[in-house]
Short mmCIF file of C-alpha atoms and ligand atoms in Angstrom, two decimals:
data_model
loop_
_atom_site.label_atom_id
_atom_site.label_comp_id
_atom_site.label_asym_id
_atom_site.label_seq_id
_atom_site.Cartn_x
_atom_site.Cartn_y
_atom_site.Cartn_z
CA UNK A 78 -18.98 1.50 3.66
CA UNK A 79 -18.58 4.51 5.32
CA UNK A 80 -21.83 3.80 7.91
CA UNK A 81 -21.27 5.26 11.63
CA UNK A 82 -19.64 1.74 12.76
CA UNK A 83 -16.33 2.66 11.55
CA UNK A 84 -16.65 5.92 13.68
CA UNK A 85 -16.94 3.54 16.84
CA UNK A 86 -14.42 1.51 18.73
CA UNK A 87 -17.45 -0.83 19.49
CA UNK A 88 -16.51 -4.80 20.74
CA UNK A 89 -13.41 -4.77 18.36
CA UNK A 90 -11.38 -3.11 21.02
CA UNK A 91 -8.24 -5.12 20.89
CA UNK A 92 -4.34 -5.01 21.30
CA UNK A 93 -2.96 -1.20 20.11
CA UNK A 94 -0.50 -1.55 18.03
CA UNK A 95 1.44 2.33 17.22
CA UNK A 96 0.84 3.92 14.07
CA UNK A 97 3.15 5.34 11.60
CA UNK A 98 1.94 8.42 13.15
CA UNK A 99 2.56 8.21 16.80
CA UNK A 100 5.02 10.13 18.26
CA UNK A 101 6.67 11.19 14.88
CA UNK A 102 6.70 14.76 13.11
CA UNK A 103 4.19 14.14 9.97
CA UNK A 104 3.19 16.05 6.75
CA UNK A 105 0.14 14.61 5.30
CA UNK A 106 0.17 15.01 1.87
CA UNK A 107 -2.32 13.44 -1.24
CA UNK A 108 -0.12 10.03 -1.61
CA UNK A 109 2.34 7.72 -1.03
CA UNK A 110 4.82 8.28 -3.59
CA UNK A 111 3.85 11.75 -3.09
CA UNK A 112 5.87 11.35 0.21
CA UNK A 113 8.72 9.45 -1.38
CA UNK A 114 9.43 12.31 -3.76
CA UNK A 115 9.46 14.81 -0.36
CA UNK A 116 11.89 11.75 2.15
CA UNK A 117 13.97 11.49 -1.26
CA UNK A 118 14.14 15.55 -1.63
CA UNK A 119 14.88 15.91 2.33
CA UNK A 120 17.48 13.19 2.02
CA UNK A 121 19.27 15.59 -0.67
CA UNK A 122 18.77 13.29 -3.60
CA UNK A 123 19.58 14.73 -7.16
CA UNK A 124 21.04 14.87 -10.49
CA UNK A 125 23.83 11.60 -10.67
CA UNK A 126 22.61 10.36 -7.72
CA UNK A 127 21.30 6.28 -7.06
CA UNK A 128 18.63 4.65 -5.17
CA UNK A 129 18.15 1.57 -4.24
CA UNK A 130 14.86 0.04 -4.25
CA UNK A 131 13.82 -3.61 -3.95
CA UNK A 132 13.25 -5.64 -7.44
CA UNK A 133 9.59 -6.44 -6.00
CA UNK A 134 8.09 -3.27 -5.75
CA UNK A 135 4.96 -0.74 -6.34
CA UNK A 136 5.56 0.67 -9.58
CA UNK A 137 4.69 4.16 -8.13
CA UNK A 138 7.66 4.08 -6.08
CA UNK A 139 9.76 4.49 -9.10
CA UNK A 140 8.76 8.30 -10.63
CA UNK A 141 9.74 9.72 -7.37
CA UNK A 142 13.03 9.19 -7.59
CA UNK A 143 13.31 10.47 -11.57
CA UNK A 144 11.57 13.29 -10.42
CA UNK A 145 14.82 13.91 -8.10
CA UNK A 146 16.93 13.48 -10.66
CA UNK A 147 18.25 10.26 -10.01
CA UNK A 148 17.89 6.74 -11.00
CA UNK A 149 17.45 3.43 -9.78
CA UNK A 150 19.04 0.19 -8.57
CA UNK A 151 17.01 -2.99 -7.58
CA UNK A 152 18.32 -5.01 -5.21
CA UNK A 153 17.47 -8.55 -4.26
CA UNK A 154 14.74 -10.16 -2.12
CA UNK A 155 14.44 -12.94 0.25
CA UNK A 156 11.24 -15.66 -0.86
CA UNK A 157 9.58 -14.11 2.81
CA UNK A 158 9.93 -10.96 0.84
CA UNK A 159 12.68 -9.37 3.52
CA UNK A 160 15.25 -7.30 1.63
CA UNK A 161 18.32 -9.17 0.98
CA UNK A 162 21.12 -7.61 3.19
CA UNK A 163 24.06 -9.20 0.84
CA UNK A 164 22.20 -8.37 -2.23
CA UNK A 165 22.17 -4.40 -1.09
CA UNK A 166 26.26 -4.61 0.37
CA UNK A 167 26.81 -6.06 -3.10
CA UNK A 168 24.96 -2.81 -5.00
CA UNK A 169 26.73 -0.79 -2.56
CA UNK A 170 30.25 -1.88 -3.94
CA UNK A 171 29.21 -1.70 -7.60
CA UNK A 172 27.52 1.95 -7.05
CA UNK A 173 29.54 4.00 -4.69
CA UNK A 174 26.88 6.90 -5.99
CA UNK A 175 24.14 5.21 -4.02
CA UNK A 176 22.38 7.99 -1.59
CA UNK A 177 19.71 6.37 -0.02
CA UNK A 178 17.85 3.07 0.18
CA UNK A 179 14.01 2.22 0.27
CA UNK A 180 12.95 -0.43 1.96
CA UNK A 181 9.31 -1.89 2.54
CA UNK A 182 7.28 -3.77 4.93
CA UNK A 183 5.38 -6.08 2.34
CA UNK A 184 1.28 -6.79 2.85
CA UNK A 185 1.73 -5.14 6.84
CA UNK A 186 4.40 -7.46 8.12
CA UNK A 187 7.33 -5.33 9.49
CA UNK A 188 10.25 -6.09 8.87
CA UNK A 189 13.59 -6.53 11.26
CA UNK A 190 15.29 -3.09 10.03
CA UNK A 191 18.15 -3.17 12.70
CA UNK A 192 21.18 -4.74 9.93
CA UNK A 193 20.34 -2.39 7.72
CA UNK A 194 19.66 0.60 9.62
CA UNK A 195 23.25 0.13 10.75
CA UNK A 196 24.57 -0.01 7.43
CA UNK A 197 23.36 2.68 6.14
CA UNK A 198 24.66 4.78 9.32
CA UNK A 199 27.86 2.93 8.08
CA UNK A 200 27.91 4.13 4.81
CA UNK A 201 26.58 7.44 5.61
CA UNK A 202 23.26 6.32 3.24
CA UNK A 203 19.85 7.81 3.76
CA UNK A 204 17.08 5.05 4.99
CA UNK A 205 13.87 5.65 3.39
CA UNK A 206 10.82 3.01 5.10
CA UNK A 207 8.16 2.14 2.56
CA UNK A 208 5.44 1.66 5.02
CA UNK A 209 2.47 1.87 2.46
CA UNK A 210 1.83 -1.39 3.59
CA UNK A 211 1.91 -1.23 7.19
CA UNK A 212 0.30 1.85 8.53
CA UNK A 213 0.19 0.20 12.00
CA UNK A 214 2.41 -2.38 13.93
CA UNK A 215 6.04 -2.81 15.42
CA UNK A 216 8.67 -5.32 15.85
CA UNK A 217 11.22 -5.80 18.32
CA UNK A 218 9.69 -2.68 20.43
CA UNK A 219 10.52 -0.67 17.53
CA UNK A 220 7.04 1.24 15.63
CA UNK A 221 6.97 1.11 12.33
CA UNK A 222 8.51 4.27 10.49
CA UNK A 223 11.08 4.24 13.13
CA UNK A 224 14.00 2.76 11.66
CA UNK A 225 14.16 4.93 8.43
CA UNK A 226 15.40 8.64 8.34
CA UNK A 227 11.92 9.13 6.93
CA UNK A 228 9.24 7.19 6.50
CA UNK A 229 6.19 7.32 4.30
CA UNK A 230 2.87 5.40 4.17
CA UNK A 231 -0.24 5.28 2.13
CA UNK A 232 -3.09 6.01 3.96
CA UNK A 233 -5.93 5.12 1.50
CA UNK A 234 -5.07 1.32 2.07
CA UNK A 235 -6.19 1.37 5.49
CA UNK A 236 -8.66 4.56 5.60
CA UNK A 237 -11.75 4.67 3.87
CA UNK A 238 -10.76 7.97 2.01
CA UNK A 239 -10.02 8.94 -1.79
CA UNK A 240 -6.53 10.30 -1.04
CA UNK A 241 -3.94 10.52 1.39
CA UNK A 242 -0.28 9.88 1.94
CA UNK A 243 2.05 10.63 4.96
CA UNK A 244 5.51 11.61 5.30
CA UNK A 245 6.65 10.77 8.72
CA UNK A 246 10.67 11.23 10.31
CA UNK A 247 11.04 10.35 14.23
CA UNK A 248 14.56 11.30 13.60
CA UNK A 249 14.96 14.71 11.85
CA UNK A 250 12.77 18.04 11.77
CA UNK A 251 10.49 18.27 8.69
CA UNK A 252 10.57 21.17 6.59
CA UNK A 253 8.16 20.48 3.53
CA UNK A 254 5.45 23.29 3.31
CA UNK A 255 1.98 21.97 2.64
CA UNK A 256 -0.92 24.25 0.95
CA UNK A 257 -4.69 23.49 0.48
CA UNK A 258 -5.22 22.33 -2.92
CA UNK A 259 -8.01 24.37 -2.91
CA UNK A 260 -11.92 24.26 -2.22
CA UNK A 261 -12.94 22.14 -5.56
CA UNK A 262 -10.67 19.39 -4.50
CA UNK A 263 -12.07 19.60 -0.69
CA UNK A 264 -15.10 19.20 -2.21
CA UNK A 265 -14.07 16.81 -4.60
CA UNK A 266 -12.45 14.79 -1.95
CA UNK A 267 -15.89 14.46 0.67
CA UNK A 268 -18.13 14.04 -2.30
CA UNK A 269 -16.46 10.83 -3.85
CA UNK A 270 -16.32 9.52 -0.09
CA UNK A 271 -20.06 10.08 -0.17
CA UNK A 272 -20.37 8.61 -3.45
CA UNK A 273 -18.92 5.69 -2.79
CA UNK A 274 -21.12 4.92 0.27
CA UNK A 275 -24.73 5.90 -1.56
CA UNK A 276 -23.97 4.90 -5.11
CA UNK A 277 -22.27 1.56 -5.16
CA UNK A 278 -22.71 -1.72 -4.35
CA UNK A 279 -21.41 -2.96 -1.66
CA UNK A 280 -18.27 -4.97 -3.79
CA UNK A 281 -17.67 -2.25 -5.55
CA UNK A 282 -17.48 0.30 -2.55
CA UNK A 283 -15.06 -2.21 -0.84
CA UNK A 284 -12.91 -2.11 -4.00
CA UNK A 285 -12.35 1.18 -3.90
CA UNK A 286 -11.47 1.50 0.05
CA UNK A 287 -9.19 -1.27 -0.40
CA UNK A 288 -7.51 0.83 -3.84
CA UNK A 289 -7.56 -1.80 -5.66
CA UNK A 290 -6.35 -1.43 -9.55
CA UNK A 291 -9.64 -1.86 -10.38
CA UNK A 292 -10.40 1.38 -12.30
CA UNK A 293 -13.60 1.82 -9.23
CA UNK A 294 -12.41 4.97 -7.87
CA UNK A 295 -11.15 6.48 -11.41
CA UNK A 296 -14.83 5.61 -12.67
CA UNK A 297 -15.78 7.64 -9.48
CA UNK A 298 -13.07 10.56 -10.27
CA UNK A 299 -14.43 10.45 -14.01
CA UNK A 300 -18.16 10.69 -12.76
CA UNK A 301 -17.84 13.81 -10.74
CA UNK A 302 -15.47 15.40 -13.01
CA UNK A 303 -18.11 14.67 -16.05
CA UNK A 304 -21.05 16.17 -13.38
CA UNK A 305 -18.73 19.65 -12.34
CA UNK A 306 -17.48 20.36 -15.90
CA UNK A 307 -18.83 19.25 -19.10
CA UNK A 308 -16.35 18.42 -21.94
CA UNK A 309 -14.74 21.08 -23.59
CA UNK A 310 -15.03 23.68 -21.10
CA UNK A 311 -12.31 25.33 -19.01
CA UNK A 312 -13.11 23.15 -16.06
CA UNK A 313 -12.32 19.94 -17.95
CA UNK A 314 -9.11 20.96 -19.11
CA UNK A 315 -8.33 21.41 -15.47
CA UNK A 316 -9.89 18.83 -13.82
CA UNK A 317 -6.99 16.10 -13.69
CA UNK A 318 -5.00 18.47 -11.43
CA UNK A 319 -7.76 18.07 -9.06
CA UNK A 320 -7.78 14.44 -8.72
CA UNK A 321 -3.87 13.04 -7.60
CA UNK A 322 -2.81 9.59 -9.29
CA UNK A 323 -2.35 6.74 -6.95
CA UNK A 324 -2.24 3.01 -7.28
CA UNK A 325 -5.78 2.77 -7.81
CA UNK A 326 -5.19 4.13 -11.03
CA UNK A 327 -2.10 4.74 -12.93
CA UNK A 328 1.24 4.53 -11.36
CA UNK A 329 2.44 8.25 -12.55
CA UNK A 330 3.87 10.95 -10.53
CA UNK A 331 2.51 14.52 -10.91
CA UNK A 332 4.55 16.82 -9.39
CA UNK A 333 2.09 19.30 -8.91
CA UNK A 334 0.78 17.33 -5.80
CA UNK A 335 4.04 17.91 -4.08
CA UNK A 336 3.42 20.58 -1.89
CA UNK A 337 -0.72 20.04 -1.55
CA UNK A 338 -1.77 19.06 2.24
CA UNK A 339 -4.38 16.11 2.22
CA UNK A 340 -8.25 17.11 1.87
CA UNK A 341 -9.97 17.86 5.36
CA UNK A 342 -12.24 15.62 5.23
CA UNK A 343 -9.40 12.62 5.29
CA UNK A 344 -7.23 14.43 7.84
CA UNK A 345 -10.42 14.54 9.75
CA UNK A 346 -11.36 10.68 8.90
CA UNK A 347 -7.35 9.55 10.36
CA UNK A 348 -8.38 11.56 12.94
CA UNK A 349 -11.85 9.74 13.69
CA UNK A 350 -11.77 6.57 12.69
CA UNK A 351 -10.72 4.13 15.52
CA UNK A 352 -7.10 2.72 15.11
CA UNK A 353 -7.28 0.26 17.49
CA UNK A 354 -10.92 -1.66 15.71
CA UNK A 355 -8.75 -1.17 12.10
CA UNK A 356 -6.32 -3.41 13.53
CA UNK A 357 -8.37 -5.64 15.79
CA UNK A 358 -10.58 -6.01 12.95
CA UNK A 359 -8.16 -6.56 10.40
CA UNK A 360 -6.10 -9.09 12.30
CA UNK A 361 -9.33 -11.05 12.75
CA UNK A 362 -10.06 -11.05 9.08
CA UNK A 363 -6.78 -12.05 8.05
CA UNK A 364 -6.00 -14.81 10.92
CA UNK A 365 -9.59 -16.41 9.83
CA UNK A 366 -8.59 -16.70 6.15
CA UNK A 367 -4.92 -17.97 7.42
CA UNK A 368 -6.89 -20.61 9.38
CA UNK A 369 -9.50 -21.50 6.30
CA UNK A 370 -7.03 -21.77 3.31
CA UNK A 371 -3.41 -22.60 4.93
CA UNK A 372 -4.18 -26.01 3.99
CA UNK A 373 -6.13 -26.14 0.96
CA UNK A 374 -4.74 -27.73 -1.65
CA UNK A 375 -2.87 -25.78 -4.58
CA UNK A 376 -2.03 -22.72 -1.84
CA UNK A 377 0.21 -21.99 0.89
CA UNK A 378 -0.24 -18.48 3.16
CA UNK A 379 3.20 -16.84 1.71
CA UNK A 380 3.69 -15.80 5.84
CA UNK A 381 3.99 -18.89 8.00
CA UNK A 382 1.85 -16.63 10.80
CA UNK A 383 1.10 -13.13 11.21
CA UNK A 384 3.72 -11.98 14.21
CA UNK A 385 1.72 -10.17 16.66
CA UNK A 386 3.12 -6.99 15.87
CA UNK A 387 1.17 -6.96 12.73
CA UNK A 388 -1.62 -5.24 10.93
CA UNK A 389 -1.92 -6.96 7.69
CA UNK A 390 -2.80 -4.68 4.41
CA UNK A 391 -4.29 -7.71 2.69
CA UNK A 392 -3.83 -11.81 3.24
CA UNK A 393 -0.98 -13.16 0.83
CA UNK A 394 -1.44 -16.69 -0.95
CA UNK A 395 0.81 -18.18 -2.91
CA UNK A 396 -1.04 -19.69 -5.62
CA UNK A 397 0.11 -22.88 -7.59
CA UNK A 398 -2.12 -22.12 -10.76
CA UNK A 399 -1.91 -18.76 -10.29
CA UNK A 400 -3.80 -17.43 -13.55
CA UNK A 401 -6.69 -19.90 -13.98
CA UNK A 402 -7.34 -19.24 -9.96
CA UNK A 403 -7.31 -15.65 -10.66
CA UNK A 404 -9.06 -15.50 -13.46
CA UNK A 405 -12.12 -17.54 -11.61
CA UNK A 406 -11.55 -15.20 -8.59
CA UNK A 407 -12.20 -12.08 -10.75
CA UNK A 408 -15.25 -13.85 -12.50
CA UNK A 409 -16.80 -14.15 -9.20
CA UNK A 410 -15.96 -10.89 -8.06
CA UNK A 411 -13.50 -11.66 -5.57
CA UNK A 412 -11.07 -8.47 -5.01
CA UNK A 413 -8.08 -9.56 -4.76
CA UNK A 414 -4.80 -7.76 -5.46
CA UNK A 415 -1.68 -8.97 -7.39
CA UNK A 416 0.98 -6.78 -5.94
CA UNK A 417 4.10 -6.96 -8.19
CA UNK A 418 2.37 -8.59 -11.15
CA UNK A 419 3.79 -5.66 -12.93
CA UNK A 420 7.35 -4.94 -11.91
CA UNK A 421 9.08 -1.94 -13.96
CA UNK A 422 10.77 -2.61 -17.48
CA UNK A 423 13.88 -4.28 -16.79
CA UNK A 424 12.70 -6.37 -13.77
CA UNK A 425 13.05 -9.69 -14.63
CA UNK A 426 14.29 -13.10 -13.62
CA UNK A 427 17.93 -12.12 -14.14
CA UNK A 428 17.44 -8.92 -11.67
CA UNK A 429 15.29 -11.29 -8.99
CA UNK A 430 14.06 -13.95 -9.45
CA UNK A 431 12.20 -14.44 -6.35
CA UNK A 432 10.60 -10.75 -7.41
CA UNK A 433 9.06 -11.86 -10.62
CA UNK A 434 7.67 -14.89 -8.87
CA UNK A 435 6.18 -13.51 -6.10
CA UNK A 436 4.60 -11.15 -8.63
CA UNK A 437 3.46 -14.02 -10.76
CA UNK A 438 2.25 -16.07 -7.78
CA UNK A 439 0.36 -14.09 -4.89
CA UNK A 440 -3.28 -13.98 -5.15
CA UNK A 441 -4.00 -11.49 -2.40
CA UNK A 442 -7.15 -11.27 -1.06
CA UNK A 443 -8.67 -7.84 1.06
CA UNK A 444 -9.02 -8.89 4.71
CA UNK A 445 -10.27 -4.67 5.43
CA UNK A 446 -12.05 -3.68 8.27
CA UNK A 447 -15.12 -3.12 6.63
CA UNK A 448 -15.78 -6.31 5.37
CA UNK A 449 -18.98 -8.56 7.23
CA UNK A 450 -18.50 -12.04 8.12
CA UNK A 451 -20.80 -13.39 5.52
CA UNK A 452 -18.76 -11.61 2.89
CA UNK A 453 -15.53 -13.18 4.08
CA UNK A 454 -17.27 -16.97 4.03
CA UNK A 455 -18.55 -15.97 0.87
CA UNK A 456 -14.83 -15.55 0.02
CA UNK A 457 -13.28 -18.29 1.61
CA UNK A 458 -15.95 -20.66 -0.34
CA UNK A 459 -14.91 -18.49 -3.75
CA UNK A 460 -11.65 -19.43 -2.92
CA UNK A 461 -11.78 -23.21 -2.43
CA UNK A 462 -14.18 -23.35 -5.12
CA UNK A 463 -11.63 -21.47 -7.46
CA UNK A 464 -8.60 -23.55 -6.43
CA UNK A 465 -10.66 -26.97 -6.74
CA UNK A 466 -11.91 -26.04 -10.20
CA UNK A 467 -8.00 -24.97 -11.43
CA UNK A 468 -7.00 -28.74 -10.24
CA UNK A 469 -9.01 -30.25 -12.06
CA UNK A 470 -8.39 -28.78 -15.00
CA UNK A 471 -4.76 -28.92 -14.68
CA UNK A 472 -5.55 -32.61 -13.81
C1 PLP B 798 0.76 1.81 -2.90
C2 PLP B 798 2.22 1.81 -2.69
C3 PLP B 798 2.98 2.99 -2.71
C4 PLP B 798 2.43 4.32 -3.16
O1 PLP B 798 1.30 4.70 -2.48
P1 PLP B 798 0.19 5.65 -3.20
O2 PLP B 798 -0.56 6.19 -2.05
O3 PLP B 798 -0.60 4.75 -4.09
O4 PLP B 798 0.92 6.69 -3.96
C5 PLP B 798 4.32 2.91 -2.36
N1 PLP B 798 4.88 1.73 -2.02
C6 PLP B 798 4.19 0.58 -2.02
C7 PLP B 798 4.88 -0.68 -1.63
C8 PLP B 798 2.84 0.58 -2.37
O5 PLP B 798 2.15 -0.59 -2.40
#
């Protein structure tokens, strides 16, 4: 919910960790993959050129790089979801037209970036960091977005606003141009935020700050777009330029966002909201589901323990009867997300096979700032309930 708490640094006041933004030159633009398609287009990616990007991935992180011109290569991961260093040398040998690499920080654990960084200086390769994941932490005194020549995160995933993406570079100037998108989207933009906080229930509401693929926010998009322009008319027609995609709701890349600056009202919400209670908070959430599920039967936390330069994006489980649990989960209305449940065509066992069974396995569950304690025992009950009722089935 968007109530005056989240405007407070209150009790939560805990270790800082830096943000993707700190001390970096930044363009904030409508999305995530928005900013890919600008760190791909500043790396000089085009026509004949590759890309590597890991076989467990966002589907959205793939259009970008068509949209250059170029096409992609998936390379390997580790089971702790690290990129796998001999997997990438290998593509490297087969593809000598390889330009840059993307590499993520899955569910807000960062990643050691150093091997690689200093390959790609070796190779003379362009380091893109996926931090959609991990708008906050660091790891070995290095912030996040500071290994890659650019760096991009997704700021709806930790900010309760209806768009936003950043391109970040601590290493080289940034020259994108950003306009306003215009006054209907401003609007657009504040009004679904206030939507969301009046309208909905409180499940719901969380849904849609956590952008989940849950279809919340496009039923949100789709009411205010029915209430400005009935079907038919002029406004209609142009309505979907006025609402960007992003993983809430389709994975597609319209370049017509490429150039539009965020709305005010989330520039001004990164700007408010305190950064040091997201991660307090969100560490909290996360260590206490850690602490009531790690050893529950039929699950294992897919991180042994969240490093202390973390701020987790959700809380990872590795599910044993992954479907029946999920399907229980979404019965009770449980958000959860299953990142990489849906790789893109092509990604299968044979590419990675560790990919498709991450993707078939984690059950992530929201560990967001905004959520109350009863709501997360409420979860953590769900949870156990869920997993004892699979067993026994399976049984
Ligand atoms: C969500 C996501 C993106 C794209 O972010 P959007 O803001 O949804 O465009 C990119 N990479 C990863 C790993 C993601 O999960």
């Amino acid at each position: 919910m968007l109530s005056l708490a989240a405007f407070r640094a209150g009790p939560d006041a805990g270790r800082a960790l830096p943000s993707l933004l700190d001390g970096a030159q930044t363009r904030l633009v409508t999305s995530g993959r928005i900013a890919i398609g600008l760190a791909l287009r500043a790396l000089g990616v085009g026509a004949g050129d590759l890309v590597l990007v890991p076989a467990y991935h966002s589907p959205s992180m793939i259009p970008p790089v068509h949209w250059c011109g170029a096409e992609v290569v998936f390379y390997r991961v580790l089971p702790d979801t690290c990129a796998d260093l001999d997997d990438i040398k290998a593509r490297l040998a087969d593809h000598p037209a390889v330009k840059a690499v993307m590499v993520t920080h899955f569910f807000g654990v960062p990643q050691d970036l150093a091997p690689l960084r200093a390959l790609c200086d070796a190779r003379g390769i362009g380091l893109v960091e996926d931090c959609a994941h991990c708008f906050f932490g660091e790891r070995d005194g290095v912030a996040v977005g500071g290994s890659g020549d650019y760096a991009i995160g997704s700021s709806m995933k930790f900010f309760p606003i209806h768009e936003g993406g950043c391109l970040v570079s601590r290493r080289h100037a940034l020259d994108a141009r950003l306009h306003s998108a215009g006054p209907g989207f401003e609007a657009k933009a504040a009004l679904a935020a206030l939507e969301t906080s009046f309208s909905y229930g409180r499940l719901p509401a969380l849904r849609v700050m956590l952008a989940l693929p849950l279809r919340a926010r496009t039923l949100v998009w789709n009411a205010l777009k029915a209430a400005r322009a009935p079907a038919g008319t002029a406004g209609a027609a142009a309505a979907p330029s006025l609402a960007p995609s992003s993983s809430d709701s389709s994975y597609s890349f319209d370049p017509r966002w490429i150039d539009k600056r965020s709305s005010w009202f989330s520039r001004l919400t990164l700007r408010l909201v305190s950064h040091t209670r997201i991660v307090a908070r969100r560490r909290r959430h996360y260590l206490a589901l850690h602490e009531a599920l790690h050893d529950t039967p039929g699950c294992r936390p897919l991180f042994a323990a969240l490093p202390d330069g973390a701020c987790p994006w959700v809380f990872p489980l590795l599910v044993e009867q992954t479907d029946a649990v999920a399907e229980r989960l979404a019965h009770a209305g449980v958000p959860m997300v299953r990142f990489g449940a849906s790789l893109w065509p092509g990604v299968d066992a044979t590419v990675c096979a560790t990919s498709v069974e991450l993707g078939q396995r984690v059950i992530a569950l929201p560990c967001h700032q905004a959520l109350h304690g009863t709501e997360l025992a409420w979860m953590i009950t769900t949870v156990r309930q869920a997993l004892q009722a699979s067993a026994k089935v399976e049984a």
